[in-house]
Tab-separated table of N, CA and C in Angstrom:
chain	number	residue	atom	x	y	z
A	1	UNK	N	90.031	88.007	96.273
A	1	UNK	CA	89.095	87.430	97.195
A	1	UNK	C	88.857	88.411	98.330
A	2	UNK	N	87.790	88.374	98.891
A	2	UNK	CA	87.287	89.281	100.094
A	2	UNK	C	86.619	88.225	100.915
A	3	UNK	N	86.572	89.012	102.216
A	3	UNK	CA	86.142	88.020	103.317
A	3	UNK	C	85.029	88.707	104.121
A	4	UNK	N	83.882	87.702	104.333
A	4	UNK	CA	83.084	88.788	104.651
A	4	UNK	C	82.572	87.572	105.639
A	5	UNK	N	81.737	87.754	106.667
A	5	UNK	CA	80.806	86.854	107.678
A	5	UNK	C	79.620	86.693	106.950
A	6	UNK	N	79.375	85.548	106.408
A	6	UNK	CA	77.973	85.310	105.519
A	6	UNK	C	77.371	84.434	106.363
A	7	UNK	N	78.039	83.558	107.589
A	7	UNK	CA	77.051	82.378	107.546
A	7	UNK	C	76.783	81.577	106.734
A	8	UNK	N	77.371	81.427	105.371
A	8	UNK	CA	76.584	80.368	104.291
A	8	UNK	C	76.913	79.050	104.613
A	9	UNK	N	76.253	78.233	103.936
A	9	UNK	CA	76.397	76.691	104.354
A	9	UNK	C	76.943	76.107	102.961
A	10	UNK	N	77.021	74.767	103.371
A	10	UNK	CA	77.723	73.649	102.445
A	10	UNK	C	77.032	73.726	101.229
A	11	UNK	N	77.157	73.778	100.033
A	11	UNK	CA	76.365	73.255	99.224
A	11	UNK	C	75.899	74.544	98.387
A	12	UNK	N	76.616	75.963	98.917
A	12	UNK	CA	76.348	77.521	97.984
A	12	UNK	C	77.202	77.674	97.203
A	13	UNK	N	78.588	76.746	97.208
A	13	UNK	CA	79.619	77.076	96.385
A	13	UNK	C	79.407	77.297	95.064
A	14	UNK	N	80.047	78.692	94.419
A	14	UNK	CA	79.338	78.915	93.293
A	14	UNK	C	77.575	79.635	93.201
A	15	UNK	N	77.862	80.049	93.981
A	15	UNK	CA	75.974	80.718	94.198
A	15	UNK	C	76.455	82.060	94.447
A	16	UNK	N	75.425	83.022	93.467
A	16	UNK	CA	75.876	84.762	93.497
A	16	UNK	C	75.926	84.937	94.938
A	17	UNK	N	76.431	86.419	95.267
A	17	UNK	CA	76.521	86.889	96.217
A	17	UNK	C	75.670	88.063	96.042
A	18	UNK	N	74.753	88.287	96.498
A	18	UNK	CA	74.436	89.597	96.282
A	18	UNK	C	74.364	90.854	97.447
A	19	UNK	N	74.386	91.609	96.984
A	19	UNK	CA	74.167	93.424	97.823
A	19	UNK	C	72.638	93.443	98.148
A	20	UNK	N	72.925	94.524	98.958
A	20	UNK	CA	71.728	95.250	99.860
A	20	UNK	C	70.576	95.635	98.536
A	21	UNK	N	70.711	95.847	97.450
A	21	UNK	CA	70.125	96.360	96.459
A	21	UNK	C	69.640	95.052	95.432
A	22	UNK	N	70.169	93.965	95.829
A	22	UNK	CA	69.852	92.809	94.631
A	22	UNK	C	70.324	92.311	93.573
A	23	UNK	N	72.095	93.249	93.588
A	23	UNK	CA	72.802	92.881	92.474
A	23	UNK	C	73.706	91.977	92.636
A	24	UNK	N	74.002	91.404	91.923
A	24	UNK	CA	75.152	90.029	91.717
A	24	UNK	C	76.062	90.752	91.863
A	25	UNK	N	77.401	90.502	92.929
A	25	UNK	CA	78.664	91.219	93.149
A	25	UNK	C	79.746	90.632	93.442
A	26	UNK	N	79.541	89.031	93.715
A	26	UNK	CA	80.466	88.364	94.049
A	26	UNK	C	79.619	87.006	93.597
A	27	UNK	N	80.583	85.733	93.241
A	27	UNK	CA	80.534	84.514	93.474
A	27	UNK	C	80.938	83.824	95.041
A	28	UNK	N	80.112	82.609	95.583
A	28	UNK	CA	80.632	82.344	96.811
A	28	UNK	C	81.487	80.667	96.242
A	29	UNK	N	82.998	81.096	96.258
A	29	UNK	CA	83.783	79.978	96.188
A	29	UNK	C	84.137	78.470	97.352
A	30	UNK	N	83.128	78.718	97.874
A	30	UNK	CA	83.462	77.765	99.207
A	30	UNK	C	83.399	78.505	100.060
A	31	UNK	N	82.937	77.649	101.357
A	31	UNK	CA	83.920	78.001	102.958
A	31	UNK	C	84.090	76.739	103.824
A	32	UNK	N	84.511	77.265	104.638
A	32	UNK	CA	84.620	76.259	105.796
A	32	UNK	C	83.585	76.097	106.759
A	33	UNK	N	83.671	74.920	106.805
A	33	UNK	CA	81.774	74.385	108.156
A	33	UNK	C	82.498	75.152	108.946
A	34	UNK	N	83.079	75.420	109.903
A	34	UNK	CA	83.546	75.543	111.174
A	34	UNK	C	83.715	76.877	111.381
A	35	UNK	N	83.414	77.702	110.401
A	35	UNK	CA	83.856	78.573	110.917
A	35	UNK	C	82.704	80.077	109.791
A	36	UNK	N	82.384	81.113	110.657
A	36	UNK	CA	81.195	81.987	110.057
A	36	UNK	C	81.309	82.695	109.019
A	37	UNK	N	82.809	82.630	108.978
A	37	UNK	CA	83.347	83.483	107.656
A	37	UNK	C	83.215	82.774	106.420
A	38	UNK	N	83.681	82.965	105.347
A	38	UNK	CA	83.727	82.888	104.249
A	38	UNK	C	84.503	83.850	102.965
A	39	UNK	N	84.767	83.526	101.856
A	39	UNK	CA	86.007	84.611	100.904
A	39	UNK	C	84.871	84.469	99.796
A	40	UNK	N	84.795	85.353	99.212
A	40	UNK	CA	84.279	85.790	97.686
A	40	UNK	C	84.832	86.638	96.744
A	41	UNK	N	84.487	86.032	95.670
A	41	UNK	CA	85.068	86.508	94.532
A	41	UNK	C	83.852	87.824	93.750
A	42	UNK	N	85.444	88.395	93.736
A	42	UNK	CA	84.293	89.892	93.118
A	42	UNK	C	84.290	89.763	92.016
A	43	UNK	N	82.518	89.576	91.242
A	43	UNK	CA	82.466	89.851	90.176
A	43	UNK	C	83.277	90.121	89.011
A	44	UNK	N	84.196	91.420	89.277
A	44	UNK	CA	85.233	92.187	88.343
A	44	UNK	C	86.154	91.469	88.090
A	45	UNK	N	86.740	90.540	88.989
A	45	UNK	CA	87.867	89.891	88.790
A	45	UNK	C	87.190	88.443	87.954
A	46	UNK	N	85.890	88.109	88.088
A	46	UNK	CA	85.789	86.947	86.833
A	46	UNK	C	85.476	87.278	85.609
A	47	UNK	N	85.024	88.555	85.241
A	47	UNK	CA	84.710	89.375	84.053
A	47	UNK	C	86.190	89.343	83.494
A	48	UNK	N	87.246	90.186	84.369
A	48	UNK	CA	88.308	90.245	83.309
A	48	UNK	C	88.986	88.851	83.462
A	49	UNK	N	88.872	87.816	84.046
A	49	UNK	CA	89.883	86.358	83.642
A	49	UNK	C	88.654	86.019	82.206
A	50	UNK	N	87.349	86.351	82.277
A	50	UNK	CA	86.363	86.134	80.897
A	50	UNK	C	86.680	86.551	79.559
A	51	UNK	N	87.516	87.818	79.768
A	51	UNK	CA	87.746	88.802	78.963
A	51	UNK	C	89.451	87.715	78.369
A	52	UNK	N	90.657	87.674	79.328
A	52	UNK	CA	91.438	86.724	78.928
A	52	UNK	C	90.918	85.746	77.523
A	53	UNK	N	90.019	84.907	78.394
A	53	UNK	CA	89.827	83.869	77.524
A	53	UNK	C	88.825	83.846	76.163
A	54	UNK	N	88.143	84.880	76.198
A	54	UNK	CA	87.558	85.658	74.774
A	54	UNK	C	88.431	86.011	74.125
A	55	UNK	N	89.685	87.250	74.380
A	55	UNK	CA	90.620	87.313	73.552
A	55	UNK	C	91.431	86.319	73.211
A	56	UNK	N	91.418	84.863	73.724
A	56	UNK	CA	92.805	83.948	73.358
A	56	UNK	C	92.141	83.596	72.390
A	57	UNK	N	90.508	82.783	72.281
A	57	UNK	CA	90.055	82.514	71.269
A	57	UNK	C	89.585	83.246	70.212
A	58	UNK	N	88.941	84.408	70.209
A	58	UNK	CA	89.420	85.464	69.012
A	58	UNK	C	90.799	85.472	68.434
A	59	UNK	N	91.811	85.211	69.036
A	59	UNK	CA	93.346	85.728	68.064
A	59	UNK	C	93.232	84.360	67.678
A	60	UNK	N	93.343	82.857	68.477
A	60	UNK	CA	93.546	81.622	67.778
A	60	UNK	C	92.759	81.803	66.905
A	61	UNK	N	91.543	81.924	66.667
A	61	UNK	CA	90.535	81.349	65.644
A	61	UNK	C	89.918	79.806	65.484
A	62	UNK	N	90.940	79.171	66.286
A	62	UNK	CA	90.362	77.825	66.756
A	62	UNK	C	89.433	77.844	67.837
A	63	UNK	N	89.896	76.478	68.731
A	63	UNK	CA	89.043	75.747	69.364
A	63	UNK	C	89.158	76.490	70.742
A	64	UNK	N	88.928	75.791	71.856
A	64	UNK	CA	89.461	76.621	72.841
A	64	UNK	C	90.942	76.466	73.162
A	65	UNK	N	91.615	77.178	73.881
A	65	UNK	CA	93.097	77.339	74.121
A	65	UNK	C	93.813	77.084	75.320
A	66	UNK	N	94.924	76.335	75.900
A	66	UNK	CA	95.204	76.725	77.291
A	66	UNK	C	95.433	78.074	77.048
A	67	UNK	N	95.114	79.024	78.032
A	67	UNK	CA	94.930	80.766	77.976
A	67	UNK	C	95.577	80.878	79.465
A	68	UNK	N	96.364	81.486	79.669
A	68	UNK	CA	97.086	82.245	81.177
A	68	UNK	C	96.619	83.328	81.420
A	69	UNK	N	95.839	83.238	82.701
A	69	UNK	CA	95.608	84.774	83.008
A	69	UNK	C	96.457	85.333	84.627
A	70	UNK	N	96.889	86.569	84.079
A	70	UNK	CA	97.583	87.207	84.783
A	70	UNK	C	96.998	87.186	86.048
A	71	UNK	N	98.180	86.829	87.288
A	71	UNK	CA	97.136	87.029	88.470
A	71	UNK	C	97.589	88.510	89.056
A	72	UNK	N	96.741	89.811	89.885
A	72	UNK	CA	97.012	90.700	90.095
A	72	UNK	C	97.993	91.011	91.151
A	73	UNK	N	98.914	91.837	91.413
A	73	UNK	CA	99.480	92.470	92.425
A	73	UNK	C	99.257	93.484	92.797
A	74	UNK	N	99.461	94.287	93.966
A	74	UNK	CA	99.550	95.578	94.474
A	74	UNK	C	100.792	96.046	93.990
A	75	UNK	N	102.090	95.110	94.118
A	75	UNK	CA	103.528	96.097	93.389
A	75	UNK	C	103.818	94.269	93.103
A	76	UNK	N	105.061	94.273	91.891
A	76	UNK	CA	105.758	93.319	91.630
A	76	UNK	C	107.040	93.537	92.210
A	77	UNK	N	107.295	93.976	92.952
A	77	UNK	CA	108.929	94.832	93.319
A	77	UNK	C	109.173	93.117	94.435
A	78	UNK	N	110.456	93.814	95.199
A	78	UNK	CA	111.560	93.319	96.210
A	78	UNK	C	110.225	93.452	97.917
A	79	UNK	N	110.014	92.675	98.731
A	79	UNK	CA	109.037	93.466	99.879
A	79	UNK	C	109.893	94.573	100.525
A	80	UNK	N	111.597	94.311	100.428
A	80	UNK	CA	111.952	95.433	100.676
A	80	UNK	C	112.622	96.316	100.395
A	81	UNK	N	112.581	96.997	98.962
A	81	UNK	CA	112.221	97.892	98.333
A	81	UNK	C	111.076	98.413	98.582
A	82	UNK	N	109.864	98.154	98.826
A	82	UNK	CA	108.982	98.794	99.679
A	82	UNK	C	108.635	99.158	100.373
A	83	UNK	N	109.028	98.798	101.583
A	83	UNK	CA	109.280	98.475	102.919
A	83	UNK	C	110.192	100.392	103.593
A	84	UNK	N	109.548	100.851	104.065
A	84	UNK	CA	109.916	101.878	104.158
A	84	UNK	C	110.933	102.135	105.340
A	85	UNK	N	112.320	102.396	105.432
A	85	UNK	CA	113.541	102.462	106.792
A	85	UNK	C	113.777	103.928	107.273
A	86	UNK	N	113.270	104.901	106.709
A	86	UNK	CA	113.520	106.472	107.260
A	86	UNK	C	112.173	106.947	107.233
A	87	UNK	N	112.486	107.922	108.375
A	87	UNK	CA	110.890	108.477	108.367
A	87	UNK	C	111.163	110.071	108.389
A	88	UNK	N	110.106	111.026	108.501
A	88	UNK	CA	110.603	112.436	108.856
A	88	UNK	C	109.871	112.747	110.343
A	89	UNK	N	110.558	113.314	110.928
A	89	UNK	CA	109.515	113.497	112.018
A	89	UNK	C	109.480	115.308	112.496
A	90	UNK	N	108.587	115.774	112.441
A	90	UNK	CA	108.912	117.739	112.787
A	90	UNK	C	107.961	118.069	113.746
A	91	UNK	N	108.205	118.477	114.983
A	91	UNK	CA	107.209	118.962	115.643
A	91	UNK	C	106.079	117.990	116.017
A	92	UNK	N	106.884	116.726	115.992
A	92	UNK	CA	105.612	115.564	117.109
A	92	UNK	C	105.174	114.722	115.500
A	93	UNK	N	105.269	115.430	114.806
A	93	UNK	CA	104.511	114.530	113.287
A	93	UNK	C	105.645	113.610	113.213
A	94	UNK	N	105.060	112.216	112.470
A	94	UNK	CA	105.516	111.334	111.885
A	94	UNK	C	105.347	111.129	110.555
A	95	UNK	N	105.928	111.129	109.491
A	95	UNK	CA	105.582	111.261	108.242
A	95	UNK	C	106.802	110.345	107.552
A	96	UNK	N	106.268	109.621	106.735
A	96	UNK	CA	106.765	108.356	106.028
A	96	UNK	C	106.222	107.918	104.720
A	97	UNK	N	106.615	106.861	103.850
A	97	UNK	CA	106.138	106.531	102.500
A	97	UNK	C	105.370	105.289	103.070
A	98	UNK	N	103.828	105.129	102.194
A	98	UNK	CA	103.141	104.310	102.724
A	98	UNK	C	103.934	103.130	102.208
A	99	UNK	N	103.372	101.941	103.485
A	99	UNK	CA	104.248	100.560	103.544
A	99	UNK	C	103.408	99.806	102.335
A	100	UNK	N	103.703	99.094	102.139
A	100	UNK	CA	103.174	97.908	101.557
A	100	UNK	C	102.065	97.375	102.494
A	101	UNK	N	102.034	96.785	104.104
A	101	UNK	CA	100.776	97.159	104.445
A	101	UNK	C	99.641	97.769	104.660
A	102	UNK	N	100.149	98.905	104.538
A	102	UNK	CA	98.949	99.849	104.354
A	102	UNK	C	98.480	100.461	103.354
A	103	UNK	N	99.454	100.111	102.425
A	103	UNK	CA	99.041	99.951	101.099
A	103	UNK	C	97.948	99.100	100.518
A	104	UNK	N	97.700	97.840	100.962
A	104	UNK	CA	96.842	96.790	101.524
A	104	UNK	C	95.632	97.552	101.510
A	105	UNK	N	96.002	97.762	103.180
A	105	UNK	CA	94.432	98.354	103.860
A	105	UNK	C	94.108	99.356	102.856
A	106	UNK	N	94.902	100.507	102.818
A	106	UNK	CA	94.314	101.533	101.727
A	106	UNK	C	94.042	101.592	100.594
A	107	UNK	N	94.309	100.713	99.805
A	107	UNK	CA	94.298	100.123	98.250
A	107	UNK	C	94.921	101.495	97.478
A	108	UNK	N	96.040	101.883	98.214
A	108	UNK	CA	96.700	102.598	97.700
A	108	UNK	C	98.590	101.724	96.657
A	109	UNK	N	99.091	102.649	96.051
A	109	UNK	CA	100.374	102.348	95.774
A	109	UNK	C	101.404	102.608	97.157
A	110	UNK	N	102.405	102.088	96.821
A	110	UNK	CA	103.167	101.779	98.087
A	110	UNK	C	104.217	103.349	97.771
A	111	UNK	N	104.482	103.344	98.909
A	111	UNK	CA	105.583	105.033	98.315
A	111	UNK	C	104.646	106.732	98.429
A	112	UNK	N	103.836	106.270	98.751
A	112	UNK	CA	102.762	107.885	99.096
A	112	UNK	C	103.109	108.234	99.835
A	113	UNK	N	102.794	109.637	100.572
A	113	UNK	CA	103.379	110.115	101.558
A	113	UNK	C	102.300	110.221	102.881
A	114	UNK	N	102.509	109.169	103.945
A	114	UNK	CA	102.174	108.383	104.970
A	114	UNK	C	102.327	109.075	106.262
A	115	UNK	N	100.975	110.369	106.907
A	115	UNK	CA	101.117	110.276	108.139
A	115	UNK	C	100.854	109.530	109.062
A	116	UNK	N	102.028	109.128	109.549
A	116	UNK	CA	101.476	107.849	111.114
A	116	UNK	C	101.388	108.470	112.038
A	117	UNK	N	101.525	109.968	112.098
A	117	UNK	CA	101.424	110.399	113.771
A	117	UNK	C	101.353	111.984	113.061
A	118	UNK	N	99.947	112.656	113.980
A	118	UNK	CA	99.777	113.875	113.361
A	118	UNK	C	100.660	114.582	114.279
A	119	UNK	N	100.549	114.830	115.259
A	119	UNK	CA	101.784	115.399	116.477
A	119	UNK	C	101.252	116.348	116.283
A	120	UNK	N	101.767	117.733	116.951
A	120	UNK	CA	101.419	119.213	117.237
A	120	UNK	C	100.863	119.369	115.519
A	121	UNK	N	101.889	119.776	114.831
A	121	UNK	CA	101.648	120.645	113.492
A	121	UNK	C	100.610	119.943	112.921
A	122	UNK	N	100.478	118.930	112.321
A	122	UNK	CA	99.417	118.108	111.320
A	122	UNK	C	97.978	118.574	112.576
A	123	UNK	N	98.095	118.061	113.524
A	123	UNK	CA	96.789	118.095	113.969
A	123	UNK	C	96.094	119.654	114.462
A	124	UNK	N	96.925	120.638	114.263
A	124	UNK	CA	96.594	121.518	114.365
A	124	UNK	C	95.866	121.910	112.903
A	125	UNK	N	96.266	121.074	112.005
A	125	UNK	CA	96.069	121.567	110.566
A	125	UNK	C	94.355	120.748	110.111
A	126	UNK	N	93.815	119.756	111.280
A	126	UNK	CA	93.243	118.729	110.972
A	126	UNK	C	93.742	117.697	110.067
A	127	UNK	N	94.572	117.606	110.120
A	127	UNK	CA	95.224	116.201	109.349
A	127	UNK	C	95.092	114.956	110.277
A	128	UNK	N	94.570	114.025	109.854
A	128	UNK	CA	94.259	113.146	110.968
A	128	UNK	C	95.442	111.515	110.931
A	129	UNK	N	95.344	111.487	111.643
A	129	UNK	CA	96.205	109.774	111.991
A	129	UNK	C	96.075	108.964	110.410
A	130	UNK	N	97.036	108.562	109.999
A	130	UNK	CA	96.651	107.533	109.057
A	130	UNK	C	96.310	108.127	107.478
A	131	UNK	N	96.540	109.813	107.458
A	131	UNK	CA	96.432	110.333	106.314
A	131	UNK	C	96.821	110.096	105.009
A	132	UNK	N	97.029	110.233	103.690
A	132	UNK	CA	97.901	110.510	103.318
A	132	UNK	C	97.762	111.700	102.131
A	133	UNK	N	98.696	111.943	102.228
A	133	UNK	CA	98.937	113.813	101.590
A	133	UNK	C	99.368	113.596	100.604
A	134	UNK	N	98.674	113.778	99.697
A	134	UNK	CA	98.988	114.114	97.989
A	134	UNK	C	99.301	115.299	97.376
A	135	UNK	N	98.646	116.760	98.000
A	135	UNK	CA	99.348	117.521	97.752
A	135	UNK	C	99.689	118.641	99.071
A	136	UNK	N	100.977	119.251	98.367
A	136	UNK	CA	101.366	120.095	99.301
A	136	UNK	C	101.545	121.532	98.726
A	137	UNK	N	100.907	122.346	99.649
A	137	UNK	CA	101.147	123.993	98.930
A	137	UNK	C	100.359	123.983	97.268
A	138	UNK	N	99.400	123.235	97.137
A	138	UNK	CA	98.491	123.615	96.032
A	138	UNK	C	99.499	122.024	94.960
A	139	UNK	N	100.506	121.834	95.219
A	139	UNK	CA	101.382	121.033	94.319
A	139	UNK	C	101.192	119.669	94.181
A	140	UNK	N	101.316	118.966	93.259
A	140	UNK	CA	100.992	116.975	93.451
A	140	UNK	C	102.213	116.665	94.113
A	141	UNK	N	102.376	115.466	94.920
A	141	UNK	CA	102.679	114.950	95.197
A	141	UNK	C	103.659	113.681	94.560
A	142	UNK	N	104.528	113.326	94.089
A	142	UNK	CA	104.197	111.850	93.247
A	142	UNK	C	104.580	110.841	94.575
């Protein structure tokens, strides 16, 4: 789900969402009178719960099926196992494994390597606040 300020009213639930361009990109699942916001469902995510339930009835060969569809995560882990407790810090930089929140914001995996503070060296390098560095010296990162 995503949240966006639509303004929509009572009675759109279930009515496309569309883009600046005219394409269907979301369903609008409800909102609340009271308030300007609203959550939508992206397209992609009802295609593949579609895709679920095409394959249950292709393998049954019957009728329709109760069918489970997987709901998604960012990590299935411990929150803290993710949750990052040491950091490095050299010359004013702060450098850490991205959190699980900002993993979030970044729609990244959790465990990347996370500048929170460019300090002297990074920002001399243009590395900016909030980076994160995949490779180093020409090398990947994992």
């Amino acid at each position: 789900m995503r949240e966006a300020a639509s303004g929509t009213k009572g009675g759109s639930s279930g009515s496309p969402v569309v883009d600046w361009q005219g394409r269907a990109v979301a369903l609008n699942p409800g909102n609340k009178s009271s308030s300007a916001s609203t959550f939508f469902l992206p397209l992609e995510r009802v295609v593949r719960a579609l895709r679920f339930i095409q394959k249950s009835k292709d393998s049954s060969g019957s009728g329709w099926e109760d069918v489970t569809i997987p709901r998604g995560t960012l990590q299935v882990q411990d929150l803290h196992s993710i949750t990052p407790n040491f950091f490095l810090e050299v010359s004013g930089a702060v450098i850490q494994s991205l959190s699980y929140q900002q993993s979030r914001n970044f729609r990244f995996k959790c465990g990347l390597v996370y500048v929170a503070e460019p300090g002297y060296m990074l920002s001399r390098s243009a590395v900016p606040h909030h980076a994160i560095i995949k490779k180093f010296a020409g090398k990947e990162i994992p």
